[in-house]
CSV table of C-alpha atoms in Angstrom, one decimal:
chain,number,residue,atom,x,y,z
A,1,UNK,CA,0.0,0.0,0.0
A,2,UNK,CA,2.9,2.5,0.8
A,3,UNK,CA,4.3,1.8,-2.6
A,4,UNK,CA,1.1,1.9,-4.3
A,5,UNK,CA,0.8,5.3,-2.5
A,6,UNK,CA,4.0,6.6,-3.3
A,7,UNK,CA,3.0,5.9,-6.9
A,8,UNK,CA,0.4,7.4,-7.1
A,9,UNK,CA,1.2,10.6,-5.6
A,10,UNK,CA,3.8,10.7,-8.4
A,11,UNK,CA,1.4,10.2,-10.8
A,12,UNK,CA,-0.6,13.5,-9.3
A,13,UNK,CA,2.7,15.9,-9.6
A,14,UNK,CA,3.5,14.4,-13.0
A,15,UNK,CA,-0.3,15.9,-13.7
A,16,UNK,CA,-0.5,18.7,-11.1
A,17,UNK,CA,2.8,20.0,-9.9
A,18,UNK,CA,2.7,22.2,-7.2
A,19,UNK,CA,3.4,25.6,-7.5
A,20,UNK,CA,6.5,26.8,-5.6
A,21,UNK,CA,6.0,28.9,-2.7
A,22,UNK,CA,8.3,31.8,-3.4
A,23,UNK,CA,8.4,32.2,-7.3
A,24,UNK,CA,4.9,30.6,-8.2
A,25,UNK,CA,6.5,28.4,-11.0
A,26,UNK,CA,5.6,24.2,-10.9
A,27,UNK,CA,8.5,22.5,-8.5
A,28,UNK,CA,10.7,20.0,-9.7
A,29,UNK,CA,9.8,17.3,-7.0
A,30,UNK,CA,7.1,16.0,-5.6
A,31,UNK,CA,6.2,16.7,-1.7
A,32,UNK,CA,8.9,19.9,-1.9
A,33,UNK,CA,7.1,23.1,-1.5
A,34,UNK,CA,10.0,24.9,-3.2
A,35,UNK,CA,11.1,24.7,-6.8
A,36,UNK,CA,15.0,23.7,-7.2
A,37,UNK,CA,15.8,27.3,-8.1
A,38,UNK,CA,14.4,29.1,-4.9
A,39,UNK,CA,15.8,26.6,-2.6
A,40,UNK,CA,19.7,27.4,-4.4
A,41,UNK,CA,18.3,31.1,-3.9
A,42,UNK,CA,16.9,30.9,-0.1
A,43,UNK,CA,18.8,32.9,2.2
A,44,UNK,CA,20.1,31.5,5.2
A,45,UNK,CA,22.2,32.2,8.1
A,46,UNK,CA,25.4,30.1,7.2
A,47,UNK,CA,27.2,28.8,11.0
A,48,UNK,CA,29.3,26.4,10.0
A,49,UNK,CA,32.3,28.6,10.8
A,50,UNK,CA,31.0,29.9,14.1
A,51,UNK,CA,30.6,26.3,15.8
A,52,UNK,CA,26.8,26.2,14.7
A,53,UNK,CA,26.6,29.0,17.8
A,54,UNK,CA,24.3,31.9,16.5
A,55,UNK,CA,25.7,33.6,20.0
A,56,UNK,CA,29.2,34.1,18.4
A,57,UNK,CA,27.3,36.7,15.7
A,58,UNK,CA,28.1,40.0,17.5
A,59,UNK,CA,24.5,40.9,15.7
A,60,UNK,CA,22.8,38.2,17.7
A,61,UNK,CA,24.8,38.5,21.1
A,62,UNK,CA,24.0,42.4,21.5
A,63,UNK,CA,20.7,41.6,21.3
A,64,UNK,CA,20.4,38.8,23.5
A,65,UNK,CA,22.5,38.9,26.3
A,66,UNK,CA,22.6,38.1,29.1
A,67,UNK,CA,21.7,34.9,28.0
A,68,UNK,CA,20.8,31.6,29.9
A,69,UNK,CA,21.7,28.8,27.4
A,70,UNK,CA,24.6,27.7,25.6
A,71,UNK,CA,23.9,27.6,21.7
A,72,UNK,CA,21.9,28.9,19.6
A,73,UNK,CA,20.9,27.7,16.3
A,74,UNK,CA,18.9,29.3,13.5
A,75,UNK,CA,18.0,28.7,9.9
A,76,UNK,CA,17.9,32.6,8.9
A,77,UNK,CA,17.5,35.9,9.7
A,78,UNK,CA,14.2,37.1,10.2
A,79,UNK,CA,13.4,38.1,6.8
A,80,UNK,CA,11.6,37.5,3.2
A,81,UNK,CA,10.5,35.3,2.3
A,82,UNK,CA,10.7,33.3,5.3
A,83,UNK,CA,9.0,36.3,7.9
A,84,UNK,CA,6.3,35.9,5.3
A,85,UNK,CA,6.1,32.4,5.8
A,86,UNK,CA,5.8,32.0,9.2
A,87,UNK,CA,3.1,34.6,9.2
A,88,UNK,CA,0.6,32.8,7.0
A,89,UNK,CA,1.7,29.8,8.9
A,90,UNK,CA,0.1,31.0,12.8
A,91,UNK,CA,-2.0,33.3,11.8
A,92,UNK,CA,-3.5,32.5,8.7
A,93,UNK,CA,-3.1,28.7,8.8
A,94,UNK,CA,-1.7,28.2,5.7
A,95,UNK,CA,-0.3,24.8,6.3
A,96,UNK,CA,1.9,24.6,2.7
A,97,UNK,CA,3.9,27.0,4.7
A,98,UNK,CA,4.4,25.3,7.8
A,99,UNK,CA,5.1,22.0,5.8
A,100,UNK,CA,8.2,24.1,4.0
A,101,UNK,CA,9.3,25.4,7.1
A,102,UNK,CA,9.5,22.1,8.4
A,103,UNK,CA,11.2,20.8,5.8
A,104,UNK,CA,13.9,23.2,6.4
A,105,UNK,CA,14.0,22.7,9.5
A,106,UNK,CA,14.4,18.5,9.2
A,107,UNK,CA,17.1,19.6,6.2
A,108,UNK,CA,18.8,21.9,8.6
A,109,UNK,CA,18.9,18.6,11.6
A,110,UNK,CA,20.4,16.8,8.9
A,111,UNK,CA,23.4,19.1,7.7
A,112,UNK,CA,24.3,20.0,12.1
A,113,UNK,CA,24.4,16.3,12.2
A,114,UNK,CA,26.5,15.7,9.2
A,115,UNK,CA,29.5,18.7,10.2
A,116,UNK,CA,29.3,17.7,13.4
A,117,UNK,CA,26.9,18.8,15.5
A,118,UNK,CA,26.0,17.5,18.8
A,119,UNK,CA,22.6,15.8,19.6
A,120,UNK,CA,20.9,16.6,22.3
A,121,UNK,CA,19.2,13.7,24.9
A,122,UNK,CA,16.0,15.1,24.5
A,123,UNK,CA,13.9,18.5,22.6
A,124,UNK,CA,11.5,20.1,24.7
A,125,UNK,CA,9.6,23.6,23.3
A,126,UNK,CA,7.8,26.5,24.2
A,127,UNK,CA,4.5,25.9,25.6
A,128,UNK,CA,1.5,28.0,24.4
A,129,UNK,CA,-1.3,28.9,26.8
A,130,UNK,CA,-5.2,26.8,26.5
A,131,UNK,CA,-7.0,30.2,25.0
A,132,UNK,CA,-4.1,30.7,22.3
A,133,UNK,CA,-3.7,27.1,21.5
A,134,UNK,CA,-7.5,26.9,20.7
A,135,UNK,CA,-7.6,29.9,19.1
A,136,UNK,CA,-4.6,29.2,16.8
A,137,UNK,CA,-5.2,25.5,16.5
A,138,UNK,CA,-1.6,24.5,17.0
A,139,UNK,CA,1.4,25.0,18.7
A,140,UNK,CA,4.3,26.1,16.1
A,141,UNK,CA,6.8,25.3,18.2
A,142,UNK,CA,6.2,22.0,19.0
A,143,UNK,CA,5.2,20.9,15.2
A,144,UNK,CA,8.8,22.2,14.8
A,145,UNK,CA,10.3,20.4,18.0
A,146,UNK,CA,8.6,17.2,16.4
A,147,UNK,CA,10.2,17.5,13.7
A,148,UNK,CA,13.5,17.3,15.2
A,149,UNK,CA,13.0,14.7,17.7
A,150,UNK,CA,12.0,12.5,15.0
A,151,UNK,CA,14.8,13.7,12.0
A,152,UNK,CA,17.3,12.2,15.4
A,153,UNK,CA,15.3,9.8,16.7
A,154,UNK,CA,15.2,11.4,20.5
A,155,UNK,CA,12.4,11.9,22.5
A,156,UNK,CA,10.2,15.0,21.8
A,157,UNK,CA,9.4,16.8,25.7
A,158,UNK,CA,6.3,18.4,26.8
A,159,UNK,CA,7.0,19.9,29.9
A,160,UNK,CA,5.9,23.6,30.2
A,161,UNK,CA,3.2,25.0,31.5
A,162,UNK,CA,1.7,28.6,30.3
A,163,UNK,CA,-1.4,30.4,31.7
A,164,UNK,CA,-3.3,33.2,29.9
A,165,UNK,CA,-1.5,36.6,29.7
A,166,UNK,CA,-1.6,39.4,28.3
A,167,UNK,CA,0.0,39.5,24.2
A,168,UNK,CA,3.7,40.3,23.7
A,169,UNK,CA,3.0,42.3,20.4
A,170,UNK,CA,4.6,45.9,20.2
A,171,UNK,CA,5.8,45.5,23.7
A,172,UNK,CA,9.2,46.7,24.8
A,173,UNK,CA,11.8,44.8,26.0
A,174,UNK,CA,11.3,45.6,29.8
A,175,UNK,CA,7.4,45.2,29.7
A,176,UNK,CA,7.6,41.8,28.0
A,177,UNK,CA,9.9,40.3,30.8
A,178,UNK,CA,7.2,41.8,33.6
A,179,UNK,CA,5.0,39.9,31.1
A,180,UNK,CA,6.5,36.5,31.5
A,181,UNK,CA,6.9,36.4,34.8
A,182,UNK,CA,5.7,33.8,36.3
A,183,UNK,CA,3.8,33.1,33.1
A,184,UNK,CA,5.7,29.5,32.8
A,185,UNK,CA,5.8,26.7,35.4
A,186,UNK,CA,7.6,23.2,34.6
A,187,UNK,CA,5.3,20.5,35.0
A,188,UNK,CA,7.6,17.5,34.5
A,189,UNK,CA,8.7,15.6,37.7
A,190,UNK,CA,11.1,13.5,36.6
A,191,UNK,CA,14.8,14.1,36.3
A,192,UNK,CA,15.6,16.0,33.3
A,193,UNK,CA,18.5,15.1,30.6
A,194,UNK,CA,21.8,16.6,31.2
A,195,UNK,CA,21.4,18.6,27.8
A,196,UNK,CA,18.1,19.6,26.4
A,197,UNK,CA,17.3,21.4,22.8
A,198,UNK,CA,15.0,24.1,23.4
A,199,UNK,CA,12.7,25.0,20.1
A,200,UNK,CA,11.2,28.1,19.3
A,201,UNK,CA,10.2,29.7,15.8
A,202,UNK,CA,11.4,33.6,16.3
A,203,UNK,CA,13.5,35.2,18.8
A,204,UNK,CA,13.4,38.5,19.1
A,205,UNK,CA,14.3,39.8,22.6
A,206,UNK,CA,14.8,36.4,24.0
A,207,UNK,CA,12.4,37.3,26.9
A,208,UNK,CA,10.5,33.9,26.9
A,209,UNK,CA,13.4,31.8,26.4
A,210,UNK,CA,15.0,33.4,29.4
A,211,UNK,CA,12.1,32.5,31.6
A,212,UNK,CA,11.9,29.1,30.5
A,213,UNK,CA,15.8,28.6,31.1
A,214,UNK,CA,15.9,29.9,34.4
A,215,UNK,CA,13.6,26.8,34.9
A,216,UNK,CA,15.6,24.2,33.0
A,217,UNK,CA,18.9,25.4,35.2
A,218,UNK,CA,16.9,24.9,38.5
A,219,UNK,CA,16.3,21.4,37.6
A,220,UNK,CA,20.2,20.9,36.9
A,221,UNK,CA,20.1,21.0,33.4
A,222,UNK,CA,23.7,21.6,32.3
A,223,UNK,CA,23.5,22.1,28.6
A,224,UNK,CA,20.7,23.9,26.9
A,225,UNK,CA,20.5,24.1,23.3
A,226,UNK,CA,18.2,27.0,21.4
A,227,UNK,CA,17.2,26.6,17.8
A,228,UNK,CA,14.4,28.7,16.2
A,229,UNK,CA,13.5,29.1,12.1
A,230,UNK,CA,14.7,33.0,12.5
A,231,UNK,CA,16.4,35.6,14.4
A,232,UNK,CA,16.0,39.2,14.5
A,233,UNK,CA,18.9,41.1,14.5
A,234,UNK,CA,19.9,43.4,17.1
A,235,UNK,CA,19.7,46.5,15.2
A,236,UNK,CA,16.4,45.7,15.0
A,237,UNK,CA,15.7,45.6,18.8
A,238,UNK,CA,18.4,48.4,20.0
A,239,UNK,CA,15.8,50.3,20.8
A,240,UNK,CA,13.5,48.0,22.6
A,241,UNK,CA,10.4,48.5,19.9
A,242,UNK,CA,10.0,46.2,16.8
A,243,UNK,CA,8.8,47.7,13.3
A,244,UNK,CA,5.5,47.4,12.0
A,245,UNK,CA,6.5,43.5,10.4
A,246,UNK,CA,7.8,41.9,13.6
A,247,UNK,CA,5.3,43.6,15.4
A,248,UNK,CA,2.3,42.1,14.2
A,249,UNK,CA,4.3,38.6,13.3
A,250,UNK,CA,5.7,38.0,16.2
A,251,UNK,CA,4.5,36.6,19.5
A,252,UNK,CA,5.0,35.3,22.2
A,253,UNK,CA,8.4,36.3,22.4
């Protein structure tokens, strides 16, 4: 039957090719939500040659710190196309975009992996609250951890709690940490990995991650490991307010 379905779907691009989500044209491959062309052309934040550590960018760390974990790991910059993306994905729930973003994501696991990349014991992610889970439908962040516990084969984490608060959008730096705190609670009673992969899909002040560190390192977690779809630079948050984009993108960090 999994043959039979393979085939078939085939079949349906040889007819019906999707159209690639950046240039519109008919992709190349079935199941790729890119043509071959855009996916040569995609910008990306190359790390290779910083240790795969986002936190050795000087345009990352300024913007960051102090921080509370130990690398940080991103596919891009928060720009186009992919800001665009991951706006249709939560709020408009166009799910063509969330299945590119995670196959990015699953192609990204693949190349740390390859040049050398340590894997964590376990990926955990950042909770969402009852009222924005049912008002959103689903959790971004832990459709993206899932996709990484299962491109290692490690065991995907759910272990944060978040209550109702108030929306992080067009907040400043200061007024979101007031925001978040005591926002989270852990829930899990067990022991906790020595190193832990922490999954978000922005970071822009790093205000939620913080809080949800700060918990990790109580429970004696020694390593924690940060990786998120895109980053905004810290140009973009010197002054504590986001433009109009990431400010009606972005939440809730």
């Amino acid at each position: 039957m999994t043959e039979l379905n393979l085939w078939l779907h085939q079949l349906l691009h040889l007819l019906l090719p999707n159209s690639c989500l950046w240039c519109q044209l008919p992709v190349q491959q079935a199941k790729q939500q890119l043509c071959d062309y855009c996916i040569a052309a995609l910008p990306g934040l190359s790390l290779a040659n910083h240790q795969h550590n986002a936190l050795l960018l000087p345009a990352v760390w300024r913007g960051l710190t102090p921080v509370k974990f130990d690398l940080l790991h991103s596919l891009s910059w928060y720009q186009l196309p992919w800001s665009h993306w991951i706006r249709q994905w939560k709020f408009q729930q166009d799910f063509a975009c969330g299945e590119l973003l995670c196959q990015q994501l699953a192609k990204a696991c693949r190349l740390y992996t390859s040049s050398g990349g340590t894997k964590p014991d376990a990926v955990c992610f950042v909770p969402m609250s009852r009222e924005r889970r049912k008002e959103r439908g689903f959790n971004q962040a832990q459709q993206l951890a899932a996709v990484i516990a299962d491109s290692w084969q490690i065991p995907l984490l759910d272990i944060f709690h978040s209550k109702s608060t108030q929306h992080q959008v067009g907040l400043t730096r200061q007024q979101r940490r007031a925001n978040l705190r005591r926002q989270f609670r852990l829930q899990q009673r067990e022991k906790l990995p020595p190193h832990l992969l922490l999954v978000d899909d922005v970071i822009t002040t790093g205000a939620t991650i913080d809080q949800l560190c700060r918990l990790l390192r109580k429970q004696q977690v020694l390593r924690i490991d940060v990786w998120t779809l895109a980053i905004t630079p810290a140009d973009m948050t010197a002054h504590h307010t986001l433009p109009h984009e990431q400010r009606v993108c972005h939440e809730p960090d």
